[in-house]
Coordinates of C-alpha atoms and ligand atoms in Angstrom, one line a residue:
X1099 CA 93.5 66.0 48.6
X1100 CA 93.2 62.2 49.8
X1101 CA 96.5 61.5 52.1
X1102 CA 99.3 59.7 49.8
X1103 CA 99.9 56.4 51.5
X1104 CA 102.2 52.9 50.9
X1105 CA 101.5 50.1 52.8
X1106 CA 103.4 47.6 54.2
X1107 CA 101.3 44.5 55.1
X1108 CA 102.0 40.9 56.5
X1109 CA 98.5 39.5 55.8
X1110 CA 97.2 38.7 58.7
X1111 CA 94.0 39.3 60.3
X1112 CA 94.8 42.4 61.2
X1113 CA 95.8 43.8 58.1
X1114 CA 93.7 42.7 56.3
X1115 CA 91.2 44.9 58.5
X1116 CA 93.5 47.6 58.0
X1117 CA 94.2 47.2 53.7
X1118 CA 90.4 47.3 54.1
X1119 CA 90.2 50.5 55.7
X1120 CA 92.3 52.3 53.9
X1121 CA 91.4 51.4 50.5
X1122 CA 87.6 52.2 51.2
X1123 CA 88.5 55.6 52.6
X1124 CA 88.0 57.7 50.1
X1125 CA 91.0 60.2 52.1
X1126 CA 93.7 57.8 50.9
X1127 CA 94.9 57.5 48.0
X1128 CA 96.4 54.1 48.2
X1129 CA 99.7 54.1 46.2
X1130 CA 101.0 51.1 46.2
X1131 CA 101.0 48.0 49.0
X1132 CA 103.9 45.9 50.1
X1133 CA 104.3 42.6 50.9
X1134 CA 106.4 41.4 54.3
X1135 CA 107.2 38.4 56.2
X1136 CA 105.9 38.0 59.6
X1137 CA 102.4 36.4 60.6
X1138 CA 102.7 34.1 57.7
X1139 CA 105.3 33.3 55.4
X1140 CA 105.7 36.1 52.5
X1141 CA 104.2 34.0 50.1
X1142 CA 100.9 33.7 51.8
X1143 CA 101.2 37.3 53.3
X1144 CA 101.6 38.1 49.6
X1145 CA 98.7 36.1 48.2
X1146 CA 96.5 36.8 51.3
X1147 CA 96.6 40.3 50.0
X1148 CA 96.5 40.2 46.4
X1149 CA 93.7 37.9 47.1
X1150 CA 91.9 40.9 49.0
X1151 CA 92.8 43.7 46.9
X1152 CA 91.0 41.5 44.1
X1153 CA 87.7 40.8 46.4
X1154 CA 88.0 44.5 47.0
X1155 CA 87.4 45.1 43.3
X1156 CA 91.1 47.0 43.4
X1157 CA 92.7 45.1 41.0
X1158 CA 94.5 48.5 40.1
X1159 CA 96.0 49.1 43.3
X1160 CA 100.2 47.0 42.6
X1161 CA 101.4 44.9 45.3
X1162 CA 104.8 44.2 45.6
X1163 CA 106.0 41.4 47.6
X1164 CA 109.0 42.1 49.7
X1165 CA 111.5 40.2 52.0
X1166 CA 111.0 36.5 53.6
X1167 CA 113.2 37.0 56.5
X1168 CA 115.0 39.3 59.1
X1169 CA 117.8 41.6 58.1
X1170 CA 120.1 40.4 60.7
X1171 CA 118.4 38.2 62.7
X1172 CA 118.9 34.8 62.0
X1173 CA 122.6 35.2 60.3
X1174 CA 123.8 34.1 63.8
X1175 CA 123.1 32.2 67.3
X1176 CA 121.5 34.6 69.5
X1177 CA 120.3 32.6 72.7
X1178 CA 117.0 31.5 72.9
X1179 CA 114.4 33.5 74.2
X1180 CA 111.8 32.2 75.5
X1181 CA 109.0 33.8 74.0
X1182 CA 106.2 31.7 76.2
X1183 CA 104.0 31.3 72.7
X1184 CA 104.6 27.8 71.8
X1185 CA 101.8 25.7 72.8
X1186 CA 99.0 24.8 70.4
X1187 CA 95.4 26.5 70.7
X1188 CA 92.3 23.9 70.1
X1189 CA 88.9 24.3 70.9
X1190 CA 86.2 22.1 72.6
X1191 CA 86.1 19.9 69.5
X1192 CA 90.0 19.5 69.2
X1193 CA 90.7 21.7 66.1
X1194 CA 93.5 23.6 66.0
X1195 CA 92.8 27.6 66.1
X1196 CA 95.0 29.9 64.8
X1197 CA 95.1 34.3 64.8
X1198 CA 96.1 34.7 61.7
X1199 CA 94.9 31.5 59.1
X1200 CA 97.1 31.0 56.2
X1201 CA 94.3 31.8 54.1
X1202 CA 92.5 34.6 55.5
X1203 CA 88.2 33.1 56.1
X1204 CA 86.3 35.1 53.4
X1205 CA 89.8 34.6 50.8
X1206 CA 89.6 30.8 49.9
X1207 CA 89.4 31.6 46.6
X1208 CA 92.5 32.5 43.3
X1209 CA 91.9 35.3 41.8
X1210 CA 94.8 36.3 38.4
X1211 CA 95.9 39.3 40.7
X1212 CA 99.8 38.7 40.9
X1213 CA 102.0 41.3 42.3
X1214 CA 104.9 43.1 40.1
X1215 CA 107.6 42.3 38.9
X1216 CA 110.0 44.2 40.9
X1217 CA 110.3 43.6 44.4
X1218 CA 109.2 45.8 47.7
X1219 CA 112.9 47.1 48.2
X1220 CA 113.5 48.3 44.9
X1221 CA 109.9 49.6 44.7
X1222 CA 110.5 51.9 47.4
X1223 CA 113.9 53.0 46.2
X1224 CA 112.5 54.2 42.6
X1225 CA 109.1 55.3 43.6
X1226 CA 110.7 57.6 46.4
X1227 CA 113.4 58.4 44.6
X1228 CA 111.1 59.8 41.4
X1229 CA 108.5 61.3 43.9
X1230 CA 108.3 65.2 43.9
X1231 CA 105.3 65.0 46.9
X1232 CA 106.2 62.9 49.8
X1233 CA 103.9 60.1 50.4
X1234 CA 102.8 58.6 54.4
X1235 CA 104.3 55.4 54.7
X1236 CA 102.2 53.1 56.8
X1237 CA 104.3 49.3 57.7
X1238 CA 102.5 47.2 60.4
X1239 CA 104.6 44.2 59.8
X1240 CA 108.2 43.5 60.7
X1241 CA 110.3 46.9 59.3
X1242 CA 112.4 44.5 56.9
X1243 CA 111.6 46.4 53.6
X1244 CA 111.5 49.7 54.8
X1245 CA 114.9 48.8 56.8
X1246 CA 116.2 47.2 53.6
X1247 CA 115.3 50.5 51.3
X1248 CA 116.7 53.1 53.2
X1249 CA 120.3 51.0 53.8
X1250 CA 120.3 51.0 49.9
X1251 CA 119.3 54.4 49.9
X1252 CA 119.1 56.5 53.0
X1253 CA 118.1 59.5 51.0
X1254 CA 114.3 58.6 50.5
X1255 CA 114.0 59.8 53.9
X1256 CA 113.8 63.4 52.5
X1257 CA 110.4 61.7 50.1
X1258 CA 108.6 60.4 53.4
X1259 CA 105.6 62.8 55.2
X1260 CA 106.0 60.7 58.3
X1261 CA 106.1 56.7 58.8
X1262 CA 102.9 55.1 61.4
X1263 CA 104.4 52.3 62.2
X1264 CA 102.2 49.9 64.5
X1265 CA 104.6 48.2 66.9
X1266 CA 106.6 48.7 69.9
X1267 CA 105.0 49.1 73.5
X1268 CA 106.2 51.0 76.8
X1269 CA 103.7 49.6 79.6
X1270 CA 103.2 46.7 77.0
X1271 CA 104.3 44.0 75.3
X1272 CA 103.2 40.7 73.3
X1273 CA 105.7 38.3 71.9
X1274 CA 108.3 38.4 74.4
X1275 CA 108.2 39.8 78.2
X1276 CA 109.6 43.4 76.8
X1277 CA 109.1 43.0 73.1
X1278 CA 106.2 43.6 70.6
X1279 CA 106.2 41.0 67.2
X1280 CA 107.1 43.4 64.2
X1281 CA 109.8 45.4 66.4
X1282 CA 111.0 41.8 68.3
X1283 CA 110.8 40.1 64.4
X1284 CA 113.0 42.6 62.7
X1285 CA 115.0 44.9 65.4
X1286 CA 117.8 45.9 63.1
X1287 CA 115.0 47.2 60.5
X1288 CA 113.4 49.0 62.8
X1289 CA 116.0 50.7 64.5
X1290 CA 116.6 51.8 60.8
X1291 CA 113.8 52.7 60.2
X1292 CA 113.6 54.7 63.2
X1293 CA 117.0 56.8 62.9
X1294 CA 116.2 57.7 59.3
X1295 CA 115.2 61.2 60.0
X1296 CA 111.5 61.4 58.6
X1297 CA 108.5 61.8 61.1
X1298 CA 108.1 58.9 63.2
X1299 CA 104.6 58.2 64.8
X1300 CA 104.3 54.7 66.8
X1301 CA 100.9 53.0 67.2
X1302 CA 102.1 50.8 70.0
X1303 CA 100.5 48.2 71.8
X1304 CA 99.6 50.3 74.8
X1305 CA 97.2 52.1 72.0
X1306 CA 96.3 49.3 70.0
X1307 CA 94.7 48.0 73.0
X1308 CA 93.2 50.6 74.6
X1309 CA 90.5 50.1 71.4
X1310 CA 90.6 46.3 71.4
X1311 CA 86.7 45.3 69.9
X1312 CA 84.3 43.2 71.0
X1313 CA 81.9 40.8 69.8
X1314 CA 79.1 43.4 70.1
X1315 CA 81.3 45.6 68.6
X1316 CA 81.6 42.7 65.4
X1317 CA 77.4 42.5 65.2
X1318 CA 78.1 46.4 64.8
X1319 CA 80.2 46.2 62.3
X1320 CA 78.5 43.4 60.0
X1321 CA 75.1 45.0 60.4
X1322 CA 76.5 48.1 58.1
X1323 CA 76.0 45.0 55.8
X1324 CA 79.1 45.4 53.1
X1325 CA 81.0 42.1 52.2
X1326 CA 84.1 44.0 53.5
X1327 CA 82.3 44.7 57.1
X1328 CA 81.5 40.8 57.4
X1329 CA 85.1 40.2 56.3
X1330 CA 85.9 42.4 59.2
X1331 CA 83.8 41.2 61.7
X1332 CA 84.4 37.9 61.6
X1333 CA 88.2 37.4 61.5
X1334 CA 87.9 40.2 64.8
X1335 CA 85.7 37.6 66.3
X1336 CA 88.1 34.5 64.9
X1337 CA 90.8 36.6 66.9
X1338 CA 88.2 37.1 70.0
X1339 CA 88.1 33.3 69.7
X1340 CA 91.6 32.5 69.4
X1341 CA 92.7 34.4 72.3
X1342 CA 89.9 33.4 75.1
X1343 CA 91.1 30.3 74.7
X1344 CA 95.2 31.1 74.5
X1345 CA 94.7 33.6 77.1
X1346 CA 91.9 32.3 79.4
X1347 CA 89.7 33.8 82.1
X1348 CA 86.8 35.7 80.2
X1349 CA 88.8 37.3 77.6
X1350 CA 86.3 38.7 75.2
X1351 CA 87.7 41.4 73.2
X1352 CA 90.4 41.7 70.7
X1353 CA 92.7 44.7 69.0
X1354 CA 92.8 45.4 66.1
X1355 CA 95.9 47.2 65.9
X1356 CA 96.9 47.5 62.7
X1357 CA 93.8 49.2 61.7
X1358 CA 94.7 51.6 64.4
X1359 CA 97.7 52.8 62.1
X1360 CA 95.4 53.6 58.9
X1361 CA 92.8 55.2 60.9
X1362 CA 95.1 57.4 62.7
X1363 CA 96.7 58.5 59.2
X1364 CA 93.0 59.5 58.5
X1365 CA 91.9 61.0 61.1
X1366 CA 95.0 61.7 64.2
X1367 CA 91.9 62.8 66.5
X1368 CA 91.3 58.7 66.9
X1369 CA 94.5 58.5 69.4
X1370 CA 93.3 60.0 72.2
X1371 CA 97.0 60.8 73.9
X1372 CA 99.9 60.5 72.3
X1373 CA 103.6 61.8 73.6
X1374 CA 106.6 63.1 72.5
X1375 CA 109.5 60.6 73.2
X1376 CA 113.0 59.2 72.5
X1377 CA 113.1 55.9 71.5
X1378 CA 115.9 52.7 70.6
X1379 CA 115.2 49.5 69.7
X1380 CA 117.2 46.8 71.9
X1381 CA 118.7 45.3 69.0
X1382 CA 120.0 41.6 71.3
X1383 CA 119.3 40.2 74.8
X1384 CA 116.7 39.3 77.3
X1385 CA 114.7 42.5 75.9
X1386 CA 115.6 42.0 72.0
X1387 CA 113.1 44.0 70.5
X1388 CA 111.8 46.0 72.8
X1389 CA 111.3 50.2 72.4
X1390 CA 113.4 51.7 74.8
X1391 CA 111.6 55.0 75.7
X1392 CA 114.5 57.9 77.5
X1393 CA 112.6 59.2 79.6
X1394 CA 115.3 61.5 80.5
X1395 CA 115.0 63.2 77.4
X1396 CA 115.1 67.1 77.2
X1397 CA 112.9 67.8 74.4
X1398 CA 115.4 69.2 72.0
X1399 CA 116.1 65.2 71.9
X1400 CA 112.8 63.9 71.0
X1401 CA 113.2 61.2 67.8
X1402 CA 109.3 60.6 67.6
X1403 CA 105.7 60.2 68.6
X1404 CA 104.3 57.7 70.4
X1405 CA 100.4 56.7 71.6
X1406 CA 99.7 55.1 74.3
X1407 CA 95.7 55.3 74.0
X1408 CA 92.8 55.5 71.9
X1409 CA 89.3 56.1 71.7
X1410 CA 87.7 52.8 71.1
X1411 CA 84.0 54.6 70.3
X1412 CA 85.9 55.9 67.5
X1413 CA 87.9 53.6 66.1
X1414 CA 84.6 51.6 66.2
X1415 CA 83.1 54.3 64.6
X1416 CA 85.8 54.9 61.5
X1417 CA 85.5 51.3 60.5
X1418 CA 81.8 50.8 60.5
X1419 CA 82.2 54.1 58.5
X1420 CA 84.5 52.7 55.8
X1421 CA 84.2 49.1 55.7
X1422 CA 80.2 50.2 55.5
X1423 CA 80.5 52.3 52.6
X1424 CA 80.1 49.9 49.1
X1425 CA 82.9 51.0 46.9
Ligands
BDR2312 C1 101.1 43.7 65.2 O1 102.2 41.5 64.7 C2 101.2 41.2 64.2 O2 100.9 39.7 64.3 C3 99.7 41.4 63.8 O3 99.1 42.0 62.5 C4 100.3 43.3 64.5 O4 100.9 44.0 62.7 C5 100.9 43.0 66.9 O5 101.8 42.9 67.8
CA2313 CA1 101.1 43.0 61.0

């Protein structure tokens, strides 16, 4: 039987690849997609998601628009941490490059599909409470929607099979010296989700960086010949272009972070190293949003599993297999 999942996305280039992979995989039953702020405003992440779902011929999958800002973070001054990410990235002709364009390439045209009449937080509470079978959640943006839902209705944790979070990092960070973007955007929500009582599997930067895709991989993906594969390959190439210009040097690959979370639900063997761990989130200060692993922990205190490595070849093969399917 297909695994019943709900995606929570801030689409977003790598989110789009994750959504397309999930919707093309016969082993997943995508019950709904919730949207959240993060890579872009929630209006844009929702619009990108609606267009993608429609383009993939899956307009029957409901999309619920979620939160537009963090639970707590912007309610009081916290002191600015320089994320070192403010400078513009331009190509040789002076054109500004982005890692998440407001409208993703391939999704330029509006569609008729609209978001559902209730918001994502209300959806989580109502839908999960009504379930007799547990559901797997795959949040790959800031955890605001789930943080809010679990605050209103902690009992919904009992209806969750597991929560597979793309976020955090042990030895690596991206948006600040010690934090990954999804968790830094809403640390309180992330802490609520981590401590909710449902099983948590982290897909952090350590794992996603270990299976980054290069231009040759994009060509292999595109060669499968479908719209979805070409779409994903184009987004990946745009990310490589952005990252090679912004990081400099000879960087020639990009991590499709969110798609690894989806692939881990389809077949966990794509993760080649997963540790039992005890994690809390740093809520403020210089390390705001850091996923802190307590290495002193004795086994009965483990509160999650934390992936540290993935197989590049298996990840690419899975993307080719699912995105290469015609329906
Ligand atoms: C995560 O942050 C977002 O920018 C990406 O979509 C991904 O979910 C990587 O740090
Ligand atoms: Ca994301």
